[in-house]
Amino acid sequence: MPPRRARSERVTLLDVANVLGISSITVSRALREPEKVSEPLRQKILRQVEQMGYVPDLAARALASRHNGIVGVLAPALTNHAYLGIMSGIEERVRDTDFRIQYANTNHDADQEYRQVKLFLSQHPAGILLTGLQDQRVSDLLELAPCPVVQIVDLNLLPSGIAVGINHREAAETATRHLLACGYRRIGLIGGSRDLRAQRRHDGYALVMQEAGLYDPGLVMTEHKQTSMQLGCDLFKRLLETAPDVDAVFCQNDDLALGALFEAQRAGLRVPDDFGICGYNDLDFALCAEPRLTTIRVPRFQMGYRATDLIIRAINDECLPSRVIQLPFDLIQRGSTRPPVRSRTC
């Protein structure tokens, strides 16, 4: 048995190699390039690594190679329910790799985003994954980044780099056209954070309402806050006070939609007969509400998984299947909106 070390001492590759009577290079290959080591020897090394409690020194790895093995992920709101699906996809893709994820939360603050990107770059990351680019200064920094950068974006923005996403404006257009097809006419919008995706959803809603000759800026209620059910309640109540004749609402997130549903029921409105509600994201609780929420289903898990797959391929200098991947969205019609007029029987 190797001698017990003081708690402050770190087990090194050389320590493992000396116990086994092999070179540290062989131990390193077994951990980083297993195909170059025979399977019996690799299993012997792994058992010894586990027994001795060897943990890779990422700082030393960064000095010895071109990166530290960490993918920095920049998110506008880690506490947002919708982001959990993206995180699940990211974590699933890195699960069986040597890469690790480091998250940073910007809270939709452009200055914080700029600061976090500079911090990531100073640590020699393997790559950077952004889920909400807000600032031109950040774009300029990333143009010079020595590592691969992948964005999860609104593809209507025509990204110049590697990107995965959906077209949020088209998704909002689909939601608004659905409400019009159901016979609603005084359709409002409620929204929270003003990131680029939220802006595109507003643009899609406004475009369809303008084409129908029904756009009224007085029916748009937004507040620059983290979206929540409480914010949905507050904005919906304000909308009813401003426009009592409003008969439907498109909500930029499902949590806003659920708050709007609660407030509509408190106001005595029958959903969907008197009032229609359409959400966005298709979070789990959309299926549990009463009535169940009509919503736009966004492939959040696939966004995270595909974006992380692209960044890992780029780090490993593999050929990318595509530099820009557009994923589909779906309108999920449930009980919070009436059936489209053309589908209703007399």
Tab-separated table of C-alpha atoms in Angstrom:
chain	number	residue	atom	x	y	z
A	1	MET	CA	0.000	0.000	0.000
A	2	PRO	CA	1.322	3.524	-0.764
A	3	PRO	CA	2.065	5.675	2.296
A	4	ARG	CA	-0.841	7.844	3.515
A	5	ARG	CA	-0.438	11.452	2.446
A	6	ALA	CA	-1.154	14.592	4.383
A	7	ARG	CA	-4.543	16.082	3.460
A	8	SER	CA	-2.887	19.081	1.763
A	9	GLU	CA	-0.735	16.881	-0.517
A	10	ARG	CA	-2.069	16.114	-3.972
A	11	VAL	CA	-1.737	12.695	-5.598
A	12	THR	CA	-0.012	13.088	-8.968
A	13	LEU	CA	0.198	11.004	-12.117
A	14	LEU	CA	3.783	10.190	-11.170
A	15	ASP	CA	2.630	8.821	-7.810
A	16	VAL	CA	0.208	6.467	-9.540
A	17	ALA	CA	2.870	5.445	-12.071
A	18	ASN	CA	5.472	4.727	-9.371
A	19	VAL	CA	3.106	2.415	-7.471
A	20	LEU	CA	2.376	0.462	-10.654
A	21	GLY	CA	5.968	0.485	-11.889
A	22	ILE	CA	5.105	2.144	-15.204
A	23	SER	CA	5.700	5.559	-16.752
A	24	SER	CA	3.501	8.593	-16.033
A	25	ILE	CA	2.969	8.912	-19.792
A	26	THR	CA	1.294	5.482	-19.808
A	27	VAL	CA	-1.002	6.518	-16.955
A	28	SER	CA	-1.871	9.733	-18.804
A	29	ARG	CA	-2.685	7.833	-21.993
A	30	ALA	CA	-4.909	5.416	-20.099
A	31	LEU	CA	-6.963	8.371	-18.824
A	32	ARG	CA	-6.948	10.641	-21.878
A	33	GLU	CA	-6.405	8.301	-24.862
A	34	PRO	CA	-7.633	4.865	-23.698
A	35	GLU	CA	-7.464	3.382	-27.192
A	36	LYS	CA	-3.652	3.575	-26.986
A	37	VAL	CA	-3.453	1.322	-23.900
A	38	SER	CA	-4.395	-2.359	-23.620
A	39	GLU	CA	-7.678	-2.954	-21.828
A	40	PRO	CA	-6.190	-5.065	-18.966
A	41	LEU	CA	-3.549	-2.392	-18.247
A	42	ARG	CA	-6.125	0.373	-18.476
A	43	GLN	CA	-8.366	-1.367	-15.928
A	44	LYS	CA	-5.380	-1.863	-13.617
A	45	ILE	CA	-4.548	1.858	-13.870
A	46	LEU	CA	-8.146	2.900	-13.263
A	47	ARG	CA	-8.337	0.766	-10.131
A	48	GLN	CA	-5.150	2.325	-8.793
A	49	VAL	CA	-6.357	5.848	-9.651
A	50	GLU	CA	-9.573	5.169	-7.742
A	51	GLN	CA	-7.731	3.667	-4.777
A	52	MET	CA	-5.262	6.563	-4.472
A	53	GLY	CA	-7.877	9.266	-5.091
A	54	TYR	CA	-6.075	10.857	-8.034
A	55	VAL	CA	-7.854	13.975	-9.356
A	56	PRO	CA	-6.591	15.700	-12.545
A	57	ASP	CA	-5.014	19.111	-12.003
A	58	LEU	CA	-6.927	21.255	-14.477
A	59	ALA	CA	-4.618	24.229	-14.032
A	60	ALA	CA	-1.599	22.098	-14.894
A	61	ARG	CA	-3.485	20.611	-17.836
A	62	ALA	CA	-4.198	24.096	-19.155
A	63	LEU	CA	-0.481	24.946	-19.017
A	64	ALA	CA	0.487	21.699	-20.715
A	65	SER	CA	-2.132	21.860	-23.446
A	66	ARG	CA	-4.177	24.408	-25.315
A	67	HIS	CA	-7.160	24.310	-22.925
A	68	ASN	CA	-8.235	23.374	-19.400
A	69	GLY	CA	-10.931	20.848	-20.369
A	70	ILE	CA	-13.801	23.123	-19.246
A	71	VAL	CA	-16.609	24.425	-21.437
A	72	GLY	CA	-17.865	27.757	-20.132
A	73	VAL	CA	-21.632	28.179	-20.437
A	74	LEU	CA	-23.041	31.687	-20.242
A	75	ALA	CA	-26.758	31.878	-19.403
A	76	PRO	CA	-29.042	34.914	-19.026
A	77	ALA	CA	-31.099	33.336	-16.223
A	78	LEU	CA	-30.101	30.012	-14.675
A	79	THR	CA	-33.186	30.079	-12.428
A	80	ASN	CA	-35.597	30.274	-15.361
A	81	HIS	CA	-37.673	27.081	-15.664
A	82	ALA	CA	-37.176	27.014	-19.428
A	83	TYR	CA	-33.407	26.856	-19.050
A	84	LEU	CA	-33.494	23.585	-17.112
A	85	GLY	CA	-34.219	21.630	-20.294
A	86	ILE	CA	-31.228	23.213	-22.045
A	87	MET	CA	-29.007	22.377	-19.064
A	88	SER	CA	-30.199	18.762	-19.151
A	89	GLY	CA	-29.147	18.496	-22.795
A	90	ILE	CA	-25.747	20.043	-22.075
A	91	GLU	CA	-25.096	17.724	-19.139
A	92	GLU	CA	-26.194	14.626	-21.055
A	93	ARG	CA	-23.771	15.303	-23.914
A	94	VAL	CA	-20.717	15.809	-21.673
A	95	ARG	CA	-21.587	12.923	-19.336
A	96	ASP	CA	-19.202	10.353	-20.852
A	97	THR	CA	-16.444	12.778	-21.893
A	98	ASP	CA	-13.447	14.332	-20.159
A	99	PHE	CA	-15.002	17.790	-20.495
A	100	ARG	CA	-16.652	19.601	-17.618
A	101	ILE	CA	-19.137	22.473	-17.552
A	102	GLN	CA	-18.765	25.782	-15.739
A	103	TYR	CA	-21.884	27.966	-15.654
A	104	ALA	CA	-22.097	31.734	-15.325
A	105	ASN	CA	-25.349	33.658	-14.801
A	106	THR	CA	-25.620	37.132	-16.372
A	107	ASN	CA	-29.157	38.051	-15.246
A	108	HIS	CA	-29.702	39.699	-18.647
A	109	ASP	CA	-27.006	42.268	-17.771
A	110	ALA	CA	-24.791	43.199	-20.747
A	111	ASP	CA	-21.947	44.413	-18.528
A	112	GLN	CA	-22.027	41.157	-16.547
A	113	GLU	CA	-22.013	39.181	-19.778
A	114	TYR	CA	-18.926	41.044	-20.992
A	115	ARG	CA	-17.158	40.514	-17.660
A	116	GLN	CA	-17.951	36.787	-17.559
A	117	VAL	CA	-16.731	36.196	-21.118
A	118	LYS	CA	-13.439	37.963	-20.315
A	119	LEU	CA	-13.103	35.785	-17.206
A	120	PHE	CA	-13.783	32.594	-19.161
A	121	LEU	CA	-11.216	33.516	-21.813
A	122	SER	CA	-8.567	34.212	-19.167
A	123	GLN	CA	-8.869	30.590	-17.976
A	124	HIS	CA	-8.009	28.967	-21.346
A	125	PRO	CA	-11.364	27.156	-21.732
A	126	ALA	CA	-11.879	24.281	-24.130
A	127	GLY	CA	-14.852	26.179	-25.525
A	128	ILE	CA	-17.583	28.692	-24.761
A	129	LEU	CA	-21.325	28.140	-25.149
A	130	LEU	CA	-23.591	31.189	-25.026
A	131	THR	CA	-27.345	31.089	-24.629
A	132	GLY	CA	-28.139	34.788	-24.861
A	133	LEU	CA	-25.713	37.183	-26.550
A	134	GLN	CA	-26.591	40.743	-25.538
A	135	ASP	CA	-23.675	43.039	-26.290
A	136	GLN	CA	-21.543	43.973	-29.304
A	137	ARG	CA	-18.475	44.109	-27.036
A	138	VAL	CA	-18.972	40.403	-26.353
A	139	SER	CA	-19.270	39.679	-30.082
A	140	ASP	CA	-15.983	41.491	-30.665
A	141	LEU	CA	-14.270	39.498	-27.894
A	142	LEU	CA	-15.515	36.199	-29.272
A	143	GLU	CA	-14.298	37.016	-32.772
A	144	LEU	CA	-10.771	36.735	-31.345
A	145	ALA	CA	-11.428	33.787	-29.018
A	146	PRO	CA	-8.749	31.061	-29.286
A	147	CYS	CA	-11.352	28.363	-28.585
A	148	PRO	CA	-14.559	27.225	-30.340
A	149	VAL	CA	-17.662	29.278	-29.566
A	150	VAL	CA	-21.234	28.023	-30.060
A	151	GLN	CA	-24.386	30.097	-29.589
A	152	ILE	CA	-27.944	29.046	-28.811
A	153	VAL	CA	-29.742	31.889	-30.542
A	154	ASP	CA	-32.710	33.079	-32.511
A	155	LEU	CA	-31.697	31.939	-35.984
A	156	ASN	CA	-33.584	34.874	-37.487
A	157	LEU	CA	-30.492	36.876	-36.464
A	158	LEU	CA	-28.398	35.024	-39.087
A	159	PRO	CA	-25.466	34.130	-36.813
A	160	SER	CA	-22.020	34.238	-38.417
A	161	GLY	CA	-20.467	31.517	-36.242
A	162	ILE	CA	-21.551	28.085	-35.006
A	163	ALA	CA	-25.131	28.156	-33.736
A	164	VAL	CA	-28.172	26.107	-32.757
A	165	GLY	CA	-31.674	27.435	-32.225
A	166	ILE	CA	-35.140	28.099	-33.531
A	167	ASN	CA	-36.734	31.094	-35.196
A	168	HIS	CA	-38.519	32.764	-32.273
A	169	ARG	CA	-40.236	35.325	-34.462
A	170	GLU	CA	-41.807	32.609	-36.611
A	171	ALA	CA	-42.863	30.730	-33.469
A	172	ALA	CA	-44.608	33.848	-32.137
A	173	GLU	CA	-46.252	34.387	-35.515
A	174	THR	CA	-47.601	30.828	-35.354
A	175	ALA	CA	-48.983	31.373	-31.848
A	176	THR	CA	-50.667	34.653	-32.811
A	177	ARG	CA	-52.174	33.234	-35.999
A	178	HIS	CA	-53.579	30.371	-33.969
A	179	LEU	CA	-55.355	32.804	-31.635
A	180	LEU	CA	-56.785	34.659	-34.639
A	181	ALA	CA	-57.911	31.360	-36.198
A	182	CYS	CA	-59.756	30.563	-32.973
A	183	GLY	CA	-61.878	33.691	-33.449
A	184	TYR	CA	-60.154	35.959	-30.913
A	185	ARG	CA	-59.599	39.531	-32.084
A	186	ARG	CA	-58.471	41.763	-29.200
A	187	ILE	CA	-55.285	39.813	-28.588
A	188	GLY	CA	-52.768	41.150	-26.105
A	189	LEU	CA	-49.174	40.232	-25.303
A	190	ILE	CA	-47.503	39.989	-21.912
A	191	GLY	CA	-43.766	39.586	-21.480
A	192	GLY	CA	-40.934	39.869	-18.995
A	193	SER	CA	-37.217	40.044	-19.765
A	194	ARG	CA	-36.160	42.026	-22.817
A	195	ASP	CA	-33.502	39.718	-24.214
A	196	LEU	CA	-33.226	39.205	-27.949
A	197	ARG	CA	-35.467	36.142	-27.999
A	198	ALA	CA	-38.233	37.990	-26.152
A	199	GLN	CA	-37.889	40.885	-28.592
A	200	ARG	CA	-38.269	38.505	-31.534
A	201	ARG	CA	-41.418	37.024	-29.994
A	202	HIS	CA	-42.844	40.518	-29.678
A	203	ASP	CA	-41.884	41.219	-33.299
A	204	GLY	CA	-43.687	38.084	-34.506
A	205	TYR	CA	-46.841	38.930	-32.550
A	206	ALA	CA	-46.828	42.551	-33.780
A	207	LEU	CA	-46.296	41.546	-37.418
A	208	VAL	CA	-49.290	39.189	-37.505
A	209	MET	CA	-51.571	41.640	-35.682
A	210	GLN	CA	-50.551	44.438	-38.036
A	211	GLU	CA	-51.228	42.254	-41.073
A	212	ALA	CA	-54.695	41.573	-39.648
A	213	GLY	CA	-55.265	45.292	-39.033
A	214	LEU	CA	-55.722	44.583	-35.317
A	215	TYR	CA	-52.455	45.726	-33.719
A	216	ASP	CA	-52.952	47.959	-30.679
A	217	PRO	CA	-49.820	48.935	-28.672
A	218	GLY	CA	-52.088	49.404	-25.665
A	219	LEU	CA	-52.555	45.626	-25.555
A	220	VAL	CA	-48.819	45.008	-25.006
A	221	MET	CA	-47.804	44.686	-21.353
A	222	THR	CA	-44.133	44.020	-20.580
A	223	GLU	CA	-41.878	44.576	-17.613
A	224	HIS	CA	-38.118	44.108	-17.447
A	225	LYS	CA	-38.146	41.400	-14.784
A	226	GLN	CA	-37.408	37.712	-14.474
A	227	THR	CA	-40.537	35.948	-15.706
A	228	SER	CA	-42.703	34.273	-13.085
A	229	MET	CA	-46.305	33.294	-12.396
A	230	GLN	CA	-46.637	36.343	-10.148
A	231	LEU	CA	-45.472	38.619	-12.950
A	232	GLY	CA	-48.026	36.938	-15.228
A	233	CYS	CA	-50.765	37.703	-12.685
A	234	ASP	CA	-49.671	41.325	-12.355
A	235	LEU	CA	-49.336	41.994	-16.072
A	236	PHE	CA	-52.632	40.299	-16.898
A	237	LYS	CA	-54.466	42.307	-14.247
A	238	ARG	CA	-52.947	45.492	-15.646
A	239	LEU	CA	-53.984	44.465	-19.164
A	240	LEU	CA	-57.610	43.914	-18.087
A	241	GLU	CA	-57.684	47.290	-16.363
A	242	THR	CA	-56.289	49.008	-19.467
A	243	ALA	CA	-58.357	47.113	-22.060
A	244	PRO	CA	-61.437	45.412	-20.541
A	245	ASP	CA	-62.463	44.165	-24.007
A	246	VAL	CA	-59.275	42.110	-24.522
A	247	ASP	CA	-60.295	38.538	-25.389
A	248	ALA	CA	-56.978	36.647	-25.654
A	249	VAL	CA	-53.325	36.918	-24.750
A	250	PHE	CA	-50.060	35.536	-26.094
A	251	CYS	CA	-47.571	35.065	-23.250
A	252	GLN	CA	-43.846	35.029	-23.912
A	253	ASN	CA	-43.339	32.187	-21.401
A	254	ASP	CA	-45.476	29.453	-19.846
A	255	ASP	CA	-44.960	30.776	-16.322
A	256	LEU	CA	-46.498	34.078	-17.444
A	257	ALA	CA	-49.329	32.131	-19.097
A	258	LEU	CA	-50.084	30.204	-15.918
A	259	GLY	CA	-50.208	33.462	-13.948
A	260	ALA	CA	-52.537	34.911	-16.594
A	261	LEU	CA	-54.771	31.828	-16.329
A	262	PHE	CA	-55.043	32.182	-12.536
A	263	GLU	CA	-55.875	35.879	-12.827
A	264	ALA	CA	-58.427	35.281	-15.592
A	265	GLN	CA	-60.195	32.735	-13.408
A	266	ARG	CA	-60.195	35.171	-10.468
A	267	ALA	CA	-61.751	37.771	-12.774
A	268	GLY	CA	-64.577	35.360	-13.626
A	269	LEU	CA	-63.508	34.827	-17.235
A	270	ARG	CA	-64.259	31.442	-18.769
A	271	VAL	CA	-61.172	30.036	-20.449
A	272	PRO	CA	-61.301	29.330	-23.381
A	273	ASP	CA	-64.878	30.450	-24.157
A	274	ASP	CA	-64.554	34.068	-23.008
A	275	PHE	CA	-60.810	34.299	-23.151
A	276	GLY	CA	-57.923	32.498	-24.909
A	277	ILE	CA	-54.396	32.027	-23.548
A	278	CYS	CA	-51.335	30.778	-25.415
A	279	GLY	CA	-47.971	30.229	-23.693
A	280	TYR	CA	-44.470	29.502	-24.898
A	281	ASN	CA	-41.931	26.689	-24.158
A	282	ASP	CA	-44.314	23.815	-23.179
A	283	LEU	CA	-42.982	23.399	-19.658
A	284	ASP	CA	-44.159	20.401	-17.623
A	285	PHE	CA	-46.848	22.306	-15.747
A	286	ALA	CA	-48.542	23.381	-19.004
A	287	LEU	CA	-50.001	19.881	-19.134
A	288	CYS	CA	-51.109	19.991	-15.491
A	289	ALA	CA	-53.033	23.292	-15.535
A	290	GLU	CA	-56.812	23.347	-15.730
A	291	PRO	CA	-57.538	23.920	-18.499
A	292	ARG	CA	-54.301	22.648	-19.993
A	293	LEU	CA	-52.233	25.348	-21.659
A	294	THR	CA	-51.988	25.815	-25.395
A	295	THR	CA	-48.333	26.651	-26.009
A	296	ILE	CA	-45.354	26.651	-28.361
A	297	ARG	CA	-43.175	23.596	-27.778
A	298	VAL	CA	-39.478	24.499	-27.922
A	299	PRO	CA	-36.950	21.592	-28.145
A	300	ARG	CA	-34.912	22.817	-25.186
A	301	PHE	CA	-33.136	19.514	-24.437
A	302	GLN	CA	-32.123	19.119	-28.076
A	303	MET	CA	-30.848	22.707	-28.151
A	304	GLY	CA	-28.495	22.037	-25.262
A	305	TYR	CA	-27.452	18.605	-26.529
A	306	ARG	CA	-26.824	19.626	-30.151
A	307	ALA	CA	-24.984	22.833	-29.182
A	308	THR	CA	-22.694	20.887	-26.828
A	309	ASP	CA	-22.124	18.222	-29.467
A	310	LEU	CA	-21.032	20.900	-31.921
A	311	ILE	CA	-18.625	22.455	-29.453
A	312	ILE	CA	-17.071	19.085	-28.555
A	313	ARG	CA	-16.644	18.248	-32.235
A	314	ALA	CA	-15.047	21.651	-32.844
A	315	ILE	CA	-12.686	21.245	-29.876
A	316	ASN	CA	-11.605	17.856	-31.249
A	317	ASP	CA	-11.110	19.369	-34.727
A	318	GLU	CA	-13.778	17.096	-36.194
A	319	CYS	CA	-15.737	17.952	-39.310
A	320	LEU	CA	-19.030	19.610	-38.338
A	321	PRO	CA	-22.254	18.324	-39.949
A	322	SER	CA	-23.377	21.957	-40.152
A	323	ARG	CA	-22.285	25.242	-38.600
A	324	VAL	CA	-25.875	26.368	-38.101
A	325	ILE	CA	-28.620	23.963	-36.970
A	326	GLN	CA	-32.241	25.118	-36.983
A	327	LEU	CA	-34.514	22.996	-34.821
A	328	PRO	CA	-38.303	22.780	-35.259
A	329	PHE	CA	-40.944	24.174	-32.926
A	330	ASP	CA	-44.555	23.024	-32.604
A	331	LEU	CA	-47.844	24.618	-31.637
A	332	ILE	CA	-49.455	22.383	-29.014
A	333	GLN	CA	-53.184	23.107	-28.902
A	334	ARG	CA	-54.870	22.313	-25.596
A	335	GLY	CA	-57.770	23.570	-23.538
A	336	SER	CA	-56.808	27.218	-22.985
A	337	THR	CA	-57.838	28.184	-26.534
A	338	ARG	CA	-60.985	27.438	-28.519
A	339	PRO	CA	-60.728	25.105	-31.517
A	340	PRO	CA	-59.940	27.035	-34.718
A	341	VAL	CA	-63.096	28.361	-36.347
A	342	ARG	CA	-62.669	26.188	-39.440
A	343	SER	CA	-62.611	23.062	-37.220
A	344	ARG	CA	-65.734	23.834	-35.193
A	345	THR	CA	-69.003	22.151	-36.144
A	346	CYS	CA	-72.251	24.067	-36.447
